[in-house]
Amino acid sequence: MMLFIRECKKIFHSLTFIIYFAAVILMFFTQFWPEMDEPVTSSTIDSYELAKISGEPETIMPKALDSLTGCYFSNTYRCYPYGLFKAVHLNSRDNDKIRDCITEMSSLNADELEELKAASSISHVKVGTNELESYNVKGVPLSVDITYERFREIMGEVDDILGGGSDYRPDDLAYKFSQEPMTHEEILEQYDEFMEKDHIAIAYGRLFSDYLGIILAVIPVFVAAALVTADKRTKMNELIYSRRISSFRLVFTRFAALVLTMVIPVLLCGAIASARIMYMYKGSTPDIAGAFAVSGKWLLPNIMLAAAMGMFISELFSAGMAILVQFAAWFMCMMMTSMPLYGHIRRFTFICRHNSLFYRSEFMKHYSDFIFSRIFYTAAALAAVLLTVFVYELKRGGKFNGIMFFGKDSIFRHKT
Amino acid sequence: MALCFLARTVYSDIRHNFLPHYLLAAAIVVITPLFFSVSELDSRQAAQPLEMIISLTGTVLLTPVFMPEQNESIRDLIRSKKAPYLLTCMIRLLIGLLLLAVLTGISVLYMKKCHSQVTFRHFTGTAASAMALGSIGFFTAGVSNNVIIGYMASLLCYILNFIARDKLGIFCIFSMMNGSYDEKKWIFVLSFALILSVFMYFKLIRKY
């Protein structure tokens, strides 16, 4: 217990923790706080301009097929493989594969497609530096035999041919081709869910976790890396190595201290948000405990994994490598986040997004995936800590001194 | 004599301390076209890979300038040498800035070759963004004497821009993506002030 308290004190006094604390508070007040300007009421909810994704195959299939056919005619496909725009122009072989996909989904053969191309009106759209011909295609007849499952499969093939990130990615089809504004009645249903099922606070808890989860997936790595390398900087390594304490106890105590200290600013923000919610919704009974429960499940694995990776990679390579790896992982997760920012949580989603107080049913649809991902990343964090124990033990025994790519201890340097 | 000192410093630093950083910065430039389209983009689209990815070379090149002397033994050894310590740091910084300009230039020219609508403004704008990220890291690493804090500050600034660039006003480093160039002169001035203040801090407070 003494060791744990000492490690906590060490972290509290470190500059990295102070910056971490400031970053969490900054994120809370700049991103989440403005969402609590005024309470949601049945009369103000219309201002949220909610959209619904019908997800009905009868809506999706004709629209997606028309869009793909138009892109095939102009051989220009808009893709966002890593979040950034990419205009894809296929070679004739790959474009023929797209044609085959279209002919399978529609009741047209290749010759009829050519006839449709000739009959379609052309407008000019600016794509990048080019002004390209855009075919206005409407009403391509669907094949009577095509099922929605097969349609999704074919669209998956199309997305693969295009290199990913296209409008035709099966998971995005519903969002891209069946989005429409909600009716007043549907908006009121959202309000009922907000009041009756989310008990106000749980909806705020999800939004709070959405914002804070973004930075908690990366900044704990700095605090962890700084803690691990502090021994080396202060030349305390050898002294600690010679102590009787087991590597398992030392590393796990440090990890627990890191996680606990880094949870504190999150709890503080949660408490401020709770006070604000109770003030805004006087007369109601917001489920504050439920909000803390959802935020805990959501954010704790992010903090744990980022901290554990920071410890493990810093011990194995260096602090710089830990920062590089975690930042690269964070960047890719962020760039590959699908729109809309709700309803996309899957089994291996690390940075979970639900950027709305509403759409509870979309969140609950994938709730088991959400729980799976949280358990998975918690287990991954614990595995990384166990590996850190192993590396630390090797270092203590003098059998290993970390992997270096450069310098006199480089693994590439021939030792005589 | 001065040239000889310069050459020795450059060679020694590259060999012992900065090669991984220079290679990483070059790797960022090389891998960008593999993941993101750089062909046939209009002015705003071209600013996306430049500001969001190439600007990270600033963090990689400028933040670790004080890194070798984080080891106290090396710091004492360096300070015992005849050559002024701050001059050594300045040379490292200038090499970092030079490389930053070269890598940004290569990226912009490559995009030009790929028929993207890039101009000299894209070059200066990206270099200013990279310099801003780098100088924040350089400043915090220098003042805190901890390069991890430097990376943390620099990348936090990047993350803040990533999440809330519309709210940052003149401190937005991704402004070209929104079609605005005015912010660049402010972040350039800020970068210069941060770099200058680190040297002032070392000279006047730490008495180096």
XYZ file of C-alpha atoms in Angstrom:
624
model
C 0.000 0.000 0.000
C 2.891 2.329 0.822
C 4.371 1.717 -2.611
C 1.032 2.449 -4.254
C 0.673 5.756 -2.385
C 4.276 6.684 -3.240
C 3.692 5.982 -6.932
C 0.467 8.000 -6.875
C 2.302 10.939 -5.286
C 5.044 10.655 -7.899
C 2.468 10.799 -10.691
C 0.557 13.702 -9.091
C 3.746 15.734 -8.966
C 4.792 14.995 -12.543
C 4.374 17.658 -15.197
C 2.930 15.125 -17.652
C 0.067 14.453 -15.225
C -0.578 18.168 -14.763
C -0.782 18.580 -18.549
C -2.990 15.473 -18.738
C -5.279 16.982 -16.091
C -5.437 20.285 -17.972
C -6.140 18.506 -21.286
C -9.069 16.540 -19.821
C -10.545 19.683 -18.265
C -10.017 21.609 -21.517
C -11.720 18.892 -23.547
C -14.616 18.816 -21.089
C -15.226 22.560 -21.113
C -14.635 23.207 -24.814
C -16.454 20.201 -26.263
C -18.957 18.764 -23.788
C -19.942 21.802 -21.704
C -21.543 23.732 -24.624
C -23.900 20.753 -25.068
C -25.360 21.609 -21.655
C -26.321 25.189 -22.494
C -29.998 24.538 -22.047
C -32.142 21.558 -21.075
C -33.776 19.422 -23.736
C -37.535 19.833 -23.580
C -40.364 18.641 -25.778
C -40.588 22.150 -27.238
C -36.838 22.608 -27.957
C -36.097 19.126 -29.269
C -37.185 20.091 -32.807
C -34.134 22.385 -33.033
C -31.817 19.320 -32.980
C -32.681 18.511 -36.626
C -32.551 14.772 -36.092
C -32.240 12.496 -39.067
C -33.184 8.888 -39.284
C -31.655 6.082 -41.193
C -34.509 3.947 -42.361
C -32.196 1.102 -43.355
C -34.923 -0.317 -45.549
C -33.516 -2.413 -48.400
C -36.266 -1.095 -50.715
C -34.865 2.425 -50.252
C -31.169 1.565 -50.164
C -30.859 -0.786 -53.127
C -32.262 1.402 -55.948
C -30.425 4.534 -54.757
C -27.099 2.749 -54.299
C -27.412 1.021 -57.673
C -28.184 4.324 -59.460
C -25.198 5.966 -57.765
C -22.812 3.134 -58.623
C -23.995 3.019 -62.235
C -23.388 6.770 -62.603
C -19.882 6.392 -61.167
C -19.219 3.430 -63.478
C -20.224 5.464 -66.533
C -17.847 8.308 -65.635
C -15.241 5.935 -64.131
C -14.842 8.244 -61.141
C -15.538 7.018 -57.653
C -15.327 9.169 -54.541
C -13.577 7.356 -51.721
C -12.420 8.321 -48.231
C -10.117 5.397 -47.368
C -8.523 7.006 -44.314
C -10.913 9.879 -43.843
C -9.361 11.979 -46.619
C -10.803 12.360 -50.106
C -9.517 10.140 -52.897
C -10.895 10.159 -56.444
C -10.522 6.628 -57.768
C -10.278 5.989 -61.514
C -10.163 2.291 -62.336
C -8.300 0.566 -65.139
C -10.491 -1.115 -67.749
C -10.147 -4.563 -66.149
C -11.352 -3.376 -62.748
C -14.054 -1.194 -64.272
C -15.283 -4.282 -66.126
C -15.527 -6.045 -62.776
C -17.730 -3.186 -61.554
C -19.850 -3.606 -64.693
C -20.256 -7.304 -63.873
C -21.382 -6.388 -60.353
C -23.931 -3.938 -61.749
C -25.294 -6.455 -64.244
C -25.711 -9.002 -61.464
C -27.591 -6.541 -59.244
C -29.705 -5.120 -62.047
C -31.742 -6.720 -64.757
C -29.621 -5.050 -67.446
C -26.929 -6.746 -69.487
C -23.724 -5.044 -70.688
C -25.266 -3.834 -73.964
C -28.299 -2.397 -72.216
C -25.985 -0.609 -69.808
C -24.234 1.028 -72.755
C -27.608 2.094 -74.122
C -28.510 3.590 -70.737
C -25.181 5.462 -70.697
C -25.910 6.951 -74.106
C -29.404 7.959 -72.994
C -28.329 9.504 -69.648
C -28.020 13.247 -69.332
C -24.583 14.557 -68.417
C -23.699 17.340 -66.038
C -20.260 18.559 -65.099
C -19.052 18.381 -61.517
C -15.764 19.547 -60.093
C -13.824 16.693 -58.546
C -10.449 17.937 -57.374
C -8.784 19.849 -60.178
C -10.851 18.139 -62.814
C -14.235 18.972 -64.175
C -15.674 15.563 -64.779
C -18.683 14.288 -66.577
C -21.311 13.098 -64.131
C -24.060 10.862 -65.444
C -27.475 11.534 -63.964
C -28.719 7.991 -63.674
C -32.106 7.218 -62.212
C -34.239 4.125 -62.101
C -31.793 1.360 -62.992
C -34.049 -1.715 -62.700
C -33.089 -4.084 -59.895
C -32.838 -7.770 -60.649
C -35.903 -9.593 -59.379
C -33.715 -12.371 -57.949
C -31.409 -10.174 -55.905
C -31.724 -10.395 -52.124
C -30.482 -7.648 -49.807
C -27.849 -9.997 -48.367
C -26.457 -10.726 -51.847
C -26.674 -7.015 -52.689
C -24.525 -6.189 -49.640
C -22.049 -8.911 -50.587
C -21.668 -7.514 -54.095
C -21.302 -3.981 -52.761
C -18.577 -5.334 -50.468
C -16.763 -6.628 -53.562
C -17.195 -3.213 -55.213
C -15.725 -1.527 -52.141
C -12.760 -3.929 -52.231
C -12.139 -3.180 -55.930
C -12.175 0.540 -55.089
C -9.665 0.044 -52.298
C -12.057 0.628 -49.385
C -13.646 3.711 -47.892
C -16.149 4.137 -50.733
C -19.838 5.027 -50.508
C -20.563 1.356 -51.152
C -19.005 -0.117 -48.012
C -21.757 -2.484 -46.789
C -21.832 -0.993 -43.289
C -22.273 2.529 -44.698
C -24.945 1.750 -47.288
C -27.824 2.483 -44.935
C -26.370 5.820 -43.842
C -25.466 6.948 -47.358
C -28.627 5.886 -49.138
C -31.483 5.822 -46.629
C -31.046 8.942 -44.543
C -34.004 11.263 -44.191
C -35.217 13.888 -41.687
C -37.321 12.626 -38.789
C -40.957 13.566 -38.588
C -42.199 15.506 -35.554
C -43.688 12.320 -34.088
C -40.403 10.472 -34.477
C -38.547 13.326 -32.802
C -40.973 13.151 -29.891
C -40.268 9.420 -29.633
C -36.577 10.298 -29.303
C -37.502 12.702 -26.528
C -39.482 9.992 -24.738
C -36.490 7.650 -24.911
C -34.259 10.425 -23.570
C -36.585 11.007 -20.610
C -37.940 7.532 -19.890
C -35.220 5.081 -20.895
C -32.041 7.126 -20.551
C -33.400 9.001 -17.534
C -31.664 12.114 -18.928
C -28.284 11.511 -17.319
C -27.392 8.300 -19.197
C -27.726 10.166 -22.507
C -25.389 12.855 -21.185
C -23.082 10.112 -19.897
C -22.754 8.694 -23.411
C -22.033 12.099 -24.914
C -19.514 12.854 -22.139
C -17.757 9.541 -22.846
C -17.811 10.204 -26.589
C -15.846 13.438 -26.200
C -13.469 12.391 -23.436
C -12.884 8.983 -25.030
C -11.118 10.702 -27.936
C -8.263 12.049 -25.859
C -8.269 9.281 -23.254
C -7.317 6.888 -26.045
C -3.966 8.603 -26.481
C -2.791 10.983 -23.739
C -2.412 8.418 -20.932
C 0.519 7.058 -22.940
C 2.538 10.202 -22.157
C 1.983 9.922 -18.399
C 2.862 6.212 -18.458
C 5.954 6.679 -20.642
C 7.192 9.524 -18.440
C 6.724 7.407 -15.301
C 8.578 4.435 -16.768
C 11.495 6.515 -18.018
C 11.691 8.603 -14.819
C 13.750 5.853 -13.138
C 16.255 5.963 -15.948
C 16.421 9.756 -15.949
C 17.037 9.916 -12.225
C 19.400 6.919 -12.416
C 17.303 4.933 -9.943
C 17.099 1.819 -12.146
C 19.873 -0.160 -10.521
C 18.702 0.732 -7.039
C 15.151 -0.426 -7.759
C 16.367 -3.531 -9.599
C 18.247 -4.617 -6.477
C 15.199 -4.324 -4.173
C 13.425 -7.446 -2.925
C 10.023 -6.462 -4.286
C 8.817 -8.721 -7.106
C 8.593 -7.315 -10.642
C 4.947 -8.391 -10.789
C 4.049 -6.373 -7.697
C 6.056 -3.333 -8.738
C 4.726 -3.142 -12.296
C 1.113 -3.825 -11.339
C 1.273 -1.310 -8.486
C 2.543 1.308 -10.927
C -0.156 0.436 -13.419
C -2.862 0.666 -10.751
C -1.466 4.011 -9.589
C -1.451 5.299 -13.171
C -5.029 4.236 -13.831
C -6.342 5.550 -10.527
C -4.679 8.948 -10.830
C -5.768 9.349 -14.436
C -9.373 8.517 -13.551
C -9.508 11.371 -11.022
C -9.871 14.294 -13.482
C -12.489 12.277 -15.387
C -14.452 11.760 -12.174
C -14.120 15.441 -11.380
C -15.540 16.395 -14.789
C -18.287 13.805 -14.282
C -19.188 15.369 -10.944
C -19.328 18.872 -12.467
C -21.500 17.576 -15.322
C -23.796 15.792 -12.842
C -24.270 18.961 -10.813
C -25.113 20.856 -13.994
C -27.609 18.197 -15.122
C -29.349 18.207 -11.740
C -29.546 21.991 -11.872
C -30.875 22.011 -15.458
C -33.476 19.322 -14.862
C -34.837 20.421 -11.497
C -37.961 18.445 -10.713
C -36.793 15.396 -12.690
C -34.737 12.536 -11.308
C -31.734 12.073 -13.627
C -30.041 8.687 -13.276
C -26.613 9.989 -12.249
C -25.415 6.549 -11.116
C -26.334 5.159 -14.542
C -24.348 7.926 -16.235
C -21.262 7.133 -14.159
C -21.705 3.429 -14.918
C -21.833 3.938 -18.688
C -18.881 6.360 -18.600
C -16.851 3.966 -16.460
C -17.419 1.065 -18.847
C -16.670 3.302 -21.817
C -13.587 5.186 -20.663
C -11.735 2.902 -18.278
C -10.550 0.477 -20.994
C -9.243 3.451 -23.035
C -7.180 4.720 -20.106
C -6.016 1.225 -19.203
C -4.904 0.252 -22.692
C -3.155 3.537 -23.477
C -1.339 3.405 -20.118
C -0.438 -0.274 -20.491
C 0.897 0.228 -24.021
C 2.878 3.207 -22.768
C 4.481 1.072 -20.059
C 5.130 -1.963 -22.229
C 6.588 -0.231 -25.282
C 8.637 2.157 -23.137
C 10.205 -0.806 -21.335
C 10.724 -2.800 -24.532
C 11.914 0.024 -26.803
C 11.721 3.624 -25.609
C 9.265 6.309 -24.562
C 9.452 7.862 -28.040
C 8.446 4.575 -29.653
C 5.517 4.203 -27.219
C 4.258 7.687 -28.129
C 4.699 6.992 -31.849
C 2.814 3.670 -31.755
C -0.078 4.929 -29.623
C -0.434 8.157 -31.590
C -0.398 6.258 -34.908
C -3.075 3.868 -33.578
C -5.172 6.807 -32.352
C -4.790 8.623 -35.688
C -5.891 5.598 -37.709
C -8.867 4.968 -35.386
C -9.966 8.578 -35.733
C -9.520 8.720 -39.509
C -11.411 5.485 -40.056
C -14.391 6.476 -37.915
C -17.502 6.093 -40.032
C -20.260 8.657 -40.315
C -22.671 9.255 -38.676
C -20.994 9.398 -35.295
C -23.424 6.938 -33.736
C -24.443 3.351 -34.319
C -20.976 2.259 -35.464
C -19.628 0.574 -32.355
C -18.376 -2.879 -33.270
C -16.560 -5.695 -31.481
C -13.077 -4.229 -31.926
C -13.867 -0.519 -31.868
C -11.309 1.124 -29.612
C -12.528 4.725 -29.749
C -16.298 4.352 -29.369
C -18.342 7.249 -30.752
C -21.901 8.287 -30.011
C -21.948 12.018 -30.616
C -25.565 12.681 -29.726
C -27.903 12.822 -26.773
C -30.370 10.813 -28.816
C -30.432 7.645 -30.964
C -30.462 5.416 -27.889
C -31.900 2.543 -29.943
C -28.922 2.726 -32.365
C -26.552 2.423 -29.401
C -28.512 -0.429 -27.828
C -28.591 -2.310 -31.146
C -24.832 -2.851 -30.792
C -24.706 -2.923 -27.003
C -23.315 -6.479 -26.873
C -20.541 -5.448 -29.286
C -19.843 -2.435 -27.071
C -19.500 -4.644 -23.986
C -17.342 -7.119 -25.931
C -14.990 -4.346 -27.091
C -14.662 -2.964 -23.564
C -13.846 -6.411 -22.121
C -11.476 -7.133 -24.999
C -9.462 -3.932 -24.519
C -9.409 -4.367 -20.734
C -7.993 -7.870 -21.244
C -5.508 -6.518 -23.820
C -4.363 -3.896 -21.297
C -3.816 -6.542 -18.607
C -1.925 -8.708 -21.102
C 0.308 -5.747 -21.973
C 1.022 -5.201 -18.270
C 1.927 -8.885 -17.874
C 4.326 -8.566 -20.798
C 5.791 -5.477 -19.132
C 6.415 -7.577 -16.006
C 8.233 -10.128 -18.155
C 10.426 -7.491 -19.848
C 11.112 -5.788 -16.513
C 12.157 -9.091 -14.971
C 14.580 -9.740 -17.830
C 16.059 -6.262 -17.370
C 16.462 -6.821 -13.650
C 18.290 -10.066 -14.294
C 20.661 -8.280 -16.662
C 19.563 -10.542 -19.534
C 18.044 -7.780 -21.591
C 18.472 -4.045 -21.944
C 15.622 -3.066 -24.232
C 15.578 -3.110 -28.032
C 17.447 -0.222 -29.627
C 17.509 0.452 -33.369
C 20.204 3.129 -33.194
C 23.251 3.976 -31.108
C 25.928 1.799 -29.579
C 23.427 -0.769 -28.271
C 21.633 -1.052 -31.604
C 20.415 -4.515 -32.575
C 21.894 -3.868 -36.032
C 25.389 -3.242 -34.707
C 27.784 -6.155 -34.927
C 29.178 -6.860 -31.469
C 32.634 -8.353 -31.151
C 37.653 26.693 -37.857
C 34.005 27.673 -37.408
C 33.038 25.598 -40.409
C 34.976 22.672 -39.042
C 33.083 22.948 -35.730
C 29.798 23.140 -37.582
C 30.566 20.087 -39.673
C 31.680 18.110 -36.621
C 28.556 19.034 -34.686
C 26.263 18.147 -37.550
C 27.977 14.826 -38.177
C 28.073 13.854 -34.519
C 24.463 14.805 -33.863
C 23.144 12.995 -36.893
C 25.165 9.906 -36.155
C 24.466 9.601 -32.450
C 21.192 11.354 -31.766
C 18.990 12.515 -34.585
C 19.144 9.960 -37.374
C 15.969 8.132 -36.189
C 14.071 11.425 -36.119
C 15.244 12.472 -39.567
C 14.336 9.043 -40.938
C 10.908 9.142 -39.286
C 10.220 12.590 -40.752
C 11.246 11.319 -44.199
C 9.078 8.223 -43.677
C 6.035 10.436 -42.986
C 6.577 12.153 -46.333
C 7.158 8.871 -48.190
C 4.161 6.972 -46.783
C 1.652 9.810 -47.152
C 0.909 9.127 -50.862
C 0.506 5.422 -50.077
C -2.416 6.067 -47.752
C -3.889 9.345 -48.997
C -4.561 10.565 -52.473
C -2.284 13.399 -53.567
C -3.339 13.446 -57.226
C -5.664 15.859 -58.988
C -6.771 17.632 -55.824
C -8.052 21.165 -55.757
C -6.507 23.767 -53.480
C -8.505 22.868 -50.355
C -8.276 19.135 -50.828
C -4.518 19.412 -51.353
C -4.234 21.216 -48.016
C -5.642 18.171 -46.188
C -2.700 15.764 -46.463
C -0.255 18.660 -46.201
C -1.671 20.152 -43.014
C -2.859 16.971 -41.349
C 0.112 14.729 -42.050
C 3.147 16.545 -43.425
C 2.929 19.126 -40.619
C 3.726 16.324 -38.148
C 7.320 16.446 -39.418
C 7.634 19.595 -37.286
C 6.926 17.615 -34.107
C 9.409 14.929 -35.120
C 12.229 17.297 -36.152
C 12.091 20.200 -33.707
C 10.865 18.701 -30.424
C 13.932 16.542 -29.680
C 16.562 19.304 -30.068
C 17.385 19.171 -26.332
C 17.026 15.415 -26.072
C 20.695 14.343 -25.885
C 21.330 16.514 -22.828
C 18.468 14.994 -20.855
C 21.087 12.645 -19.576
C 22.779 14.729 -16.892
C 26.221 13.242 -17.539
C 26.040 14.260 -21.190
C 24.745 17.712 -20.231
C 27.693 18.277 -17.888
C 30.106 17.023 -20.529
C 28.621 19.288 -23.221
C 28.714 22.312 -20.937
C 32.368 21.682 -20.126
C 33.243 21.940 -23.841
C 34.587 25.101 -25.370
C 31.795 25.352 -27.912
C 28.777 27.221 -26.526
C 25.908 24.844 -25.735
C 23.234 27.157 -27.084
C 25.081 27.438 -30.391
C 24.997 23.645 -30.682
C 21.245 23.702 -30.009
C 20.794 26.480 -32.534
C 22.615 24.465 -35.193
C 20.414 21.457 -34.458
C 17.340 23.651 -34.683
C 18.450 25.150 -37.992
C 19.103 21.700 -39.440
C 15.645 20.655 -38.254
C 14.078 23.706 -39.886
C 16.039 23.149 -43.080
C 14.942 19.523 -43.271
C 11.380 20.581 -42.514
C 11.470 23.007 -45.432
C 13.041 20.416 -47.744
C 10.530 17.682 -46.853
C 7.597 20.072 -47.174
C 8.990 21.259 -50.499
C 9.327 17.690 -51.754
C 5.721 16.937 -50.742
C 4.361 20.037 -52.448
C 6.392 19.457 -55.623
C 5.305 15.833 -55.754
C 1.678 16.917 -55.474
C 2.265 19.463 -58.199
C 3.659 16.695 -60.378
C 0.512 14.693 -59.653
C -1.557 17.578 -61.069
C -2.836 18.846 -57.730
C -3.602 22.531 -57.413
C -0.760 23.495 -55.082
C 1.003 26.843 -54.971
C 3.846 28.448 -53.051
C 1.252 29.290 -50.383
C 0.741 25.598 -49.728
C 4.444 25.288 -49.123
C 4.683 28.247 -46.732
C 1.386 27.385 -45.036
C 2.396 23.782 -44.397
C 5.862 24.829 -43.242
C 4.252 27.335 -40.832
C 1.952 24.629 -39.417
C 4.846 22.198 -39.038
C 6.939 24.923 -37.428
C 4.099 25.727 -35.012
C 3.776 22.114 -33.888
C 7.552 21.775 -33.671
C 8.108 25.024 -31.786
C 5.472 24.130 -29.176
C 7.295 20.846 -28.608
C 10.676 22.597 -28.679
C 9.512 25.200 -26.154
C 7.952 22.790 -23.652
C 10.793 20.250 -23.971
C 13.330 23.027 -23.373
C 11.599 24.635 -20.412
C 10.633 21.352 -18.720
C 13.889 19.609 -19.651
C 11.802 16.596 -20.640
C 11.321 15.684 -24.281
C 8.243 13.528 -23.483
C 6.492 16.684 -22.279
C 7.538 18.355 -25.515
C 5.919 15.612 -27.593
C 2.862 15.694 -25.348
C 2.326 19.447 -25.763
C 2.920 19.312 -29.514
C 0.601 16.368 -30.116
C -2.064 17.792 -27.799
C -2.018 20.917 -29.927
C -2.433 18.700 -32.988
C -5.314 16.771 -31.367
C -7.003 20.017 -30.361
C -6.825 21.202 -33.973
C -8.042 17.815 -35.154
C -11.120 17.974 -32.935
C -11.981 21.663 -32.709
C -10.219 23.555 -35.462
C -13.199 25.859 -36.029
C -12.956 27.209 -32.498
C -9.253 28.063 -32.481
C -9.351 31.294 -34.447
C -5.899 32.588 -35.376
C -4.252 29.589 -33.699
C -5.743 27.099 -36.132
C -2.969 25.157 -37.846
C -5.369 23.479 -40.311
C -6.753 26.737 -41.730
C -5.864 26.088 -45.395
C -8.279 23.158 -45.335
C -10.989 25.746 -44.634
C -9.679 27.922 -47.447
C -8.089 30.535 -45.187
C -4.445 31.557 -45.143
C -4.548 34.533 -42.731
C -3.887 32.382 -39.647
C -0.526 31.294 -41.026
C 1.248 34.565 -40.351
C 0.057 34.490 -36.735
C 1.205 30.960 -36.099
C 4.506 31.779 -37.769
C 4.998 34.739 -35.400
C 3.966 32.565 -32.458
C 6.443 29.860 -33.471
C 9.240 32.369 -33.783
C 8.370 33.857 -30.367
C 8.361 30.409 -28.744
C 11.742 29.520 -30.206
C 13.228 32.844 -29.185
C 11.829 32.604 -25.676
C 13.464 29.217 -25.110
C 16.871 30.649 -25.956
C 16.172 33.685 -23.745
C 15.141 31.334 -20.942
C 18.356 29.344 -21.241
C 20.499 32.453 -21.470
C 18.884 34.573 -18.746
C 17.413 32.111 -16.269
C 19.444 28.958 -16.579
C 22.592 30.990 -17.367
C 23.815 28.654 -20.130
